[in-house]
Amino acid sequence: MLGIWLESGRIEVRRKLQLPERRAGEALVRVLRAGICNTDLELVKGYYPYRGVLGHEFVGVVEEGPAGLVGERVVGDINAACGDCTTCRSGRATHCPTRTVLGIVGRDGAFAEYLVLPEENLHRVPKEIDTDVATFVEPLAAALAIQQQVTIRPGDKVLLLGDGKLGQLIAQTLALTGCELLVVGRHPQKLALLSERGITTGTAEDVEAGAFDVAVECTGNAEGFALAHRSLRPRGTLVLKSTYAGKLALDASALVVDEIAVVGSRCGSFAPALRTLAAGRVEVEPLIQARFSLQDGLKAFAKARERHCLKVLLNIGEI
Amino acid sequence: MLGIWLESGRIEVRRKLQLPERRAGEALVRVLRAGICNTDLELVKGYYPYRGVLGHEFVGVVEEGPAGLVGERVVGDINAACGDCTTCRSGRATHCPTRTVLGIVGRDGAFAEYLVLPEENLHRVPKEIDTDVATFVEPLAAALAIQQQVTIRPGDKVLLLGDGKLGQLIAQTLALTGCELLVVGRHPQKLALLSERGITTGTAEDVEAGAFDVAVECTGNAEGFALAHRSLRPRGTLVLKSTYAGKLALDASALVVDEIAVVGSRCGSFAPALRTLAAGRVEVEPLIQARFSLQDGLKAFAKARERHCLKVLLNIGEI
């Protein structure tokens, strides 16, 4: 089959990849559409030593698997856990120490004609959700994970730093809480997408120090972290939604004196993301800025790397 | 009056200090007993540029103030807030940006014959609580602040790093939650005080990586922080209960991948601490290791600096 292969920091489109092997309890999924995420770009840069088919944001059709799912459009949780260790049995399967992660850790990903995932990872896509839109279920689940970890009250002042792919989704889901939201970014065109939805945007100069209840850091740079920290009131919460290259030098004493909580946040549950999309509460189409075929995978990556680019989709199959 | 004065990193016992000036809404308190805390030792080392009478853990008798309090034994919240700013009106008076802090920021402290505090900062000490014991209300409130910020469940595995003055109190209050507690320290005599109360103690080698729901860091050193982080399960909580000299280099990406919450924790409320002491749920007498008069203040500080020493009290007045 055709797929985008990463090895030693280089990606290439391979034409003769083996069909992924379907093990007990797993389903074979024919991929329809997939999205390129910053994590894919980071993997190519060497963030984590992965070798295999890239890609983890996808919509597909089940070809082989449980009778109830065959022929259905599905999206899939990217963490394939053992289901049996202490971590899994404590309800934290996304942290299973022996898990594989689709297109990220030990499991070929979605930028190919087929993938396999455990049956329990798959979620049927309701008919109200278009296939393009459904490729956003995974990042939208990650956005909603913030509210699973931190209480956002309608009266809270919330700062979001970052106007990129994930920032756009987080801005929309935070706005749903009724909080007083300010989104700070460096790209006027990206911020404009948010202002069009009635979301207040600005630059670093608009951030009042000590004024925010919650700050969500989604830039992945040390400046963003420092600004988020500075923006918080005492006993405020700083949500880290990006990974950082290298270590951050952190003033731990200031965290103690100001009693700040720093919360790392990663993956979320698919069910709330599907409900949110089905009800049309979040709009993702404006984020789609280019579409490529799988054959043109390298062009797709080049486009996704452009500074102003939001979501690039790969058209892989037809229903 | 007599008092222990800090100036330019030097402490001295001064005999002719002026009686502190009592402003509107403040009470004059004659000090009976006071405790030396690590913060006092850090202030002498220059942690914060304070000049004045040291001391913030105290029990006293109200000499001038509201009729209902005059003649009563009291303890006092150390943060004297404006009561009128956004922070105060949000219920976070202990973070009021213009606050003074008894013996720490802009307000003469408790290592003297008299002090003044706002009337609303004072709490009557119930007769069940002995004066020596009541000097522990302030640090015990700081220990209980952990449970005000973080939910500790009876089934949780909790690690406490540090067996010093504050660690001893935190160990006892954490144990009250019914959690599975391990206290790690470097001082066999201090750990023995906890084992005598049925609390499990150990060394760094006893800490299983990834096994704890909550880790409380109370050592104030970077090694302690690293061990606390390593001990946590995914989505675990790291409570920072110490200040740190300089910045900590922190692996922020690991916090995101493991979805760890880091919570800075400082002062707590006096009422729960008074209830806990009145009911005899925490035992503080074994922590008292020396007593000195105010005249012997320098000896008291020398004793408090000894590596194995827990609480040193100053006998300042009689009821």
mmCIF file with all atom_site columns, N, CA and C in Angstrom, chain B residues 36-66:
data_model
loop_
_atom_site.group_PDB
_atom_site.id
_atom_site.type_symbol
_atom_site.label_atom_id
_atom_site.label_alt_id
_atom_site.label_comp_id
_atom_site.label_asym_id
_atom_site.label_entity_id
_atom_site.label_seq_id
_atom_site.pdbx_PDB_ins_code
_atom_site.Cartn_x
_atom_site.Cartn_y
_atom_site.Cartn_z
_atom_site.occupancy
_atom_site.B_iso_or_equiv
_atom_site.pdbx_formal_charge
_atom_site.auth_seq_id
_atom_site.auth_comp_id
_atom_site.auth_asym_id
_atom_site.auth_atom_id
_atom_site.pdbx_PDB_model_num
ATOM 1  N N  . ILE B 1 36 ? 10.553  29.427 66.235 1.00 0.00 ? 36 ILE B N  1
ATOM 2  C CA . ILE B 1 36 ? 11.464  29.784 65.132 1.00 0.00 ? 36 ILE B CA 1
ATOM 3  C C  . ILE B 1 36 ? 11.203  28.817 63.982 1.00 0.00 ? 36 ILE B C  1
ATOM 4  N N  . CYS B 1 37 ? 10.997  29.410 62.808 1.00 0.00 ? 37 CYS B N  1
ATOM 5  C CA . CYS B 1 37 ? 10.612  28.662 61.618 1.00 0.00 ? 37 CYS B CA 1
ATOM 6  C C  . CYS B 1 37 ? 11.759  28.748 60.606 1.00 0.00 ? 37 CYS B C  1
ATOM 7  N N  . ASN B 1 38 ? 11.767  27.835 59.626 1.00 0.00 ? 38 ASN B N  1
ATOM 8  C CA . ASN B 1 38 ? 12.815  27.901 58.598 1.00 0.00 ? 38 ASN B CA 1
ATOM 9  C C  . ASN B 1 38 ? 12.807  29.231 57.854 1.00 0.00 ? 38 ASN B C  1
ATOM 10 N N  . THR B 1 39 ? 11.621  29.815 57.699 1.00 0.00 ? 39 THR B N  1
ATOM 11 C CA . THR B 1 39 ? 11.555  31.108 57.010 1.00 0.00 ? 39 THR B CA 1
ATOM 12 C C  . THR B 1 39 ? 12.377  32.150 57.755 1.00 0.00 ? 39 THR B C  1
ATOM 13 N N  . ASP B 1 40 ? 12.356  32.093 59.103 1.00 0.00 ? 40 ASP B N  1
ATOM 14 C CA . ASP B 1 40 ? 13.170  33.033 59.884 1.00 0.00 ? 40 ASP B CA 1
ATOM 15 C C  . ASP B 1 40 ? 14.651  32.835 59.575 1.00 0.00 ? 40 ASP B C  1
ATOM 16 N N  . LEU B 1 41 ? 15.064  31.558 59.505 1.00 0.00 ? 41 LEU B N  1
ATOM 17 C CA . LEU B 1 41 ? 16.472  31.269 59.206 1.00 0.00 ? 41 LEU B CA 1
ATOM 18 C C  . LEU B 1 41 ? 16.823  31.753 57.800 1.00 0.00 ? 41 LEU B C  1
ATOM 19 N N  . GLU B 1 42 ? 15.882  31.556 56.853 1.00 0.00 ? 42 GLU B N  1
ATOM 20 C CA . GLU B 1 42 ? 16.127  31.992 55.469 1.00 0.00 ? 42 GLU B CA 1
ATOM 21 C C  . GLU B 1 42 ? 16.199  33.517 55.377 1.00 0.00 ? 42 GLU B C  1
ATOM 22 N N  . LEU B 1 43 ? 15.359  34.196 56.181 1.00 0.00 ? 43 LEU B N  1
ATOM 23 C CA . LEU B 1 43 ? 15.382  35.666 56.155 1.00 0.00 ? 43 LEU B CA 1
ATOM 24 C C  . LEU B 1 43 ? 16.734  36.181 56.631 1.00 0.00 ? 43 LEU B C  1
ATOM 25 N N  . VAL B 1 44 ? 17.304  35.522 57.641 1.00 0.00 ? 44 VAL B N  1
ATOM 26 C CA . VAL B 1 44 ? 18.629  35.935 58.125 1.00 0.00 ? 44 VAL B CA 1
ATOM 27 C C  . VAL B 1 44 ? 19.672  35.714 57.032 1.00 0.00 ? 44 VAL B C  1
ATOM 28 N N  . LYS B 1 45 ? 19.464  34.630 56.245 1.00 0.00 ? 45 LYS B N  1
ATOM 29 C CA . LYS B 1 45 ? 20.404  34.354 55.143 1.00 0.00 ? 45 LYS B CA 1
ATOM 30 C C  . LYS B 1 45 ? 20.185  35.294 53.958 1.00 0.00 ? 45 LYS B C  1
ATOM 31 N N  . GLY B 1 46 ? 19.070  36.037 53.975 1.00 0.00 ? 46 GLY B N  1
ATOM 32 C CA . GLY B 1 46 ? 18.851  37.011 52.905 1.00 0.00 ? 46 GLY B CA 1
ATOM 33 C C  . GLY B 1 46 ? 17.863  36.582 51.845 1.00 0.00 ? 46 GLY B C  1
ATOM 34 N N  . TYR B 1 47 ? 17.001  35.607 52.164 1.00 0.00 ? 47 TYR B N  1
ATOM 35 C CA . TYR B 1 47 ? 15.990  35.130 51.212 1.00 0.00 ? 47 TYR B CA 1
ATOM 36 C C  . TYR B 1 47 ? 15.127  36.284 50.705 1.00 0.00 ? 47 TYR B C  1
ATOM 37 N N  . TYR B 1 48 ? 14.867  37.234 51.585 1.00 0.00 ? 48 TYR B N  1
ATOM 38 C CA . TYR B 1 48 ? 14.023  38.382 51.254 1.00 0.00 ? 48 TYR B CA 1
ATOM 39 C C  . TYR B 1 48 ? 14.580  39.558 52.058 1.00 0.00 ? 48 TYR B C  1
ATOM 40 N N  . PRO B 1 49 ? 14.634  40.741 51.473 1.00 0.00 ? 49 PRO B N  1
ATOM 41 C CA . PRO B 1 49 ? 15.319  41.860 52.148 1.00 0.00 ? 49 PRO B CA 1
ATOM 42 C C  . PRO B 1 49 ? 14.458  42.487 53.242 1.00 0.00 ? 49 PRO B C  1
ATOM 43 N N  . TYR B 1 50 ? 14.312  41.826 54.363 1.00 0.00 ? 50 TYR B N  1
ATOM 44 C CA . TYR B 1 50 ? 13.487  42.329 55.464 1.00 0.00 ? 50 TYR B CA 1
ATOM 45 C C  . TYR B 1 50 ? 14.361  42.965 56.546 1.00 0.00 ? 50 TYR B C  1
ATOM 46 N N  . ARG B 1 51 ? 13.841  44.045 57.137 1.00 0.00 ? 51 ARG B N  1
ATOM 47 C CA . ARG B 1 51 ? 14.531  44.730 58.233 1.00 0.00 ? 51 ARG B CA 1
ATOM 48 C C  . ARG B 1 51 ? 13.489  44.995 59.302 1.00 0.00 ? 51 ARG B C  1
ATOM 49 N N  . GLY B 1 52 ? 13.710  44.462 60.504 1.00 0.00 ? 52 GLY B N  1
ATOM 50 C CA . GLY B 1 52 ? 12.758  44.695 61.575 1.00 0.00 ? 52 GLY B CA 1
ATOM 51 C C  . GLY B 1 52 ? 12.780  43.541 62.561 1.00 0.00 ? 52 GLY B C  1
ATOM 52 N N  . VAL B 1 53 ? 11.759  43.498 63.415 1.00 0.00 ? 53 VAL B N  1
ATOM 53 C CA . VAL B 1 53 ? 11.641  42.404 64.377 1.00 0.00 ? 53 VAL B CA 1
ATOM 54 C C  . VAL B 1 53 ? 11.221  41.154 63.616 1.00 0.00 ? 53 VAL B C  1
ATOM 55 N N  . LEU B 1 54 ? 11.927  40.046 63.825 1.00 0.00 ? 54 LEU B N  1
ATOM 56 C CA . LEU B 1 54 ? 11.602  38.771 63.182 1.00 0.00 ? 54 LEU B CA 1
ATOM 57 C C  . LEU B 1 54 ? 10.448  38.073 63.912 1.00 0.00 ? 54 LEU B C  1
ATOM 58 N N  . GLY B 1 55 ? 9.967   36.963 63.317 1.00 0.00 ? 55 GLY B N  1
ATOM 59 C CA . GLY B 1 55 ? 9.043   36.082 64.028 1.00 0.00 ? 55 GLY B CA 1
ATOM 60 C C  . GLY B 1 55 ? 7.598   36.188 63.574 1.00 0.00 ? 55 GLY B C  1
ATOM 61 N N  . HIS B 1 56 ? 6.971   35.046 63.318 1.00 0.00 ? 56 HIS B N  1
ATOM 62 C CA . HIS B 1 56 ? 5.562   35.079 62.895 1.00 0.00 ? 56 HIS B CA 1
ATOM 63 C C  . HIS B 1 56 ? 4.741   33.937 63.510 1.00 0.00 ? 56 HIS B C  1
ATOM 64 N N  . GLU B 1 57 ? 5.373   32.972 64.180 1.00 0.00 ? 57 GLU B N  1
ATOM 65 C CA . GLU B 1 57 ? 4.616   31.928 64.875 1.00 0.00 ? 57 GLU B CA 1
ATOM 66 C C  . GLU B 1 57 ? 4.538   32.355 66.340 1.00 0.00 ? 57 GLU B C  1
ATOM 67 N N  . PHE B 1 58 ? 3.323   32.644 66.820 1.00 0.00 ? 58 PHE B N  1
ATOM 68 C CA . PHE B 1 58 ? 3.243   33.169 68.186 1.00 0.00 ? 58 PHE B CA 1
ATOM 69 C C  . PHE B 1 58 ? 1.910   32.855 68.851 1.00 0.00 ? 58 PHE B C  1
ATOM 70 N N  . VAL B 1 59 ? 1.925   32.957 70.164 1.00 0.00 ? 59 VAL B N  1
ATOM 71 C CA . VAL B 1 59 ? 0.701   33.018 70.970 1.00 0.00 ? 59 VAL B CA 1
ATOM 72 C C  . VAL B 1 59 ? 0.849   34.250 71.847 1.00 0.00 ? 59 VAL B C  1
ATOM 73 N N  . GLY B 1 60 ? -0.219  35.013 72.008 1.00 0.00 ? 60 GLY B N  1
ATOM 74 C CA . GLY B 1 60 ? -0.138  36.213 72.831 1.00 0.00 ? 60 GLY B CA 1
ATOM 75 C C  . GLY B 1 60 ? -1.430  36.466 73.569 1.00 0.00 ? 60 GLY B C  1
ATOM 76 N N  . VAL B 1 61 ? -1.443  37.589 74.303 1.00 0.00 ? 61 VAL B N  1
ATOM 77 C CA . VAL B 1 61 ? -2.652  38.017 75.003 1.00 0.00 ? 61 VAL B CA 1
ATOM 78 C C  . VAL B 1 61 ? -2.975  39.424 74.510 1.00 0.00 ? 61 VAL B C  1
ATOM 79 N N  . VAL B 1 62 ? -4.251  39.659 74.148 1.00 0.00 ? 62 VAL B N  1
ATOM 80 C CA . VAL B 1 62 ? -4.626  40.979 73.644 1.00 0.00 ? 62 VAL B CA 1
ATOM 81 C C  . VAL B 1 62 ? -4.625  41.968 74.807 1.00 0.00 ? 62 VAL B C  1
ATOM 82 N N  . GLU B 1 63 ? -3.854  43.053 74.619 1.00 0.00 ? 63 GLU B N  1
ATOM 83 C CA . GLU B 1 63 ? -3.798  44.104 75.651 1.00 0.00 ? 63 GLU B CA 1
ATOM 84 C C  . GLU B 1 63 ? -4.714  45.262 75.293 1.00 0.00 ? 63 GLU B C  1
ATOM 85 N N  . GLU B 1 64 ? -4.720  45.611 74.013 1.00 0.00 ? 64 GLU B N  1
ATOM 86 C CA . GLU B 1 64 ? -5.597  46.699 73.557 1.00 0.00 ? 64 GLU B CA 1
ATOM 87 C C  . GLU B 1 64 ? -6.255  46.255 72.262 1.00 0.00 ? 64 GLU B C  1
ATOM 88 N N  . GLY B 1 65 ? -7.589  46.449 72.172 1.00 0.00 ? 65 GLY B N  1
ATOM 89 C CA . GLY B 1 65 ? -8.307  46.038 70.968 1.00 0.00 ? 65 GLY B CA 1
ATOM 90 C C  . GLY B 1 65 ? -9.774  45.885 71.287 1.00 0.00 ? 65 GLY B C  1
ATOM 91 N N  . PRO B 1 66 ? -10.494 45.087 70.512 1.00 0.00 ? 66 PRO B N  1
ATOM 92 C CA . PRO B 1 66 ? -11.931 44.951 70.739 1.00 0.00 ? 66 PRO B CA 1
ATOM 93 C C  . PRO B 1 66 ? -12.212 44.349 72.120 1.00 0.00 ? 66 PRO B C  1
#
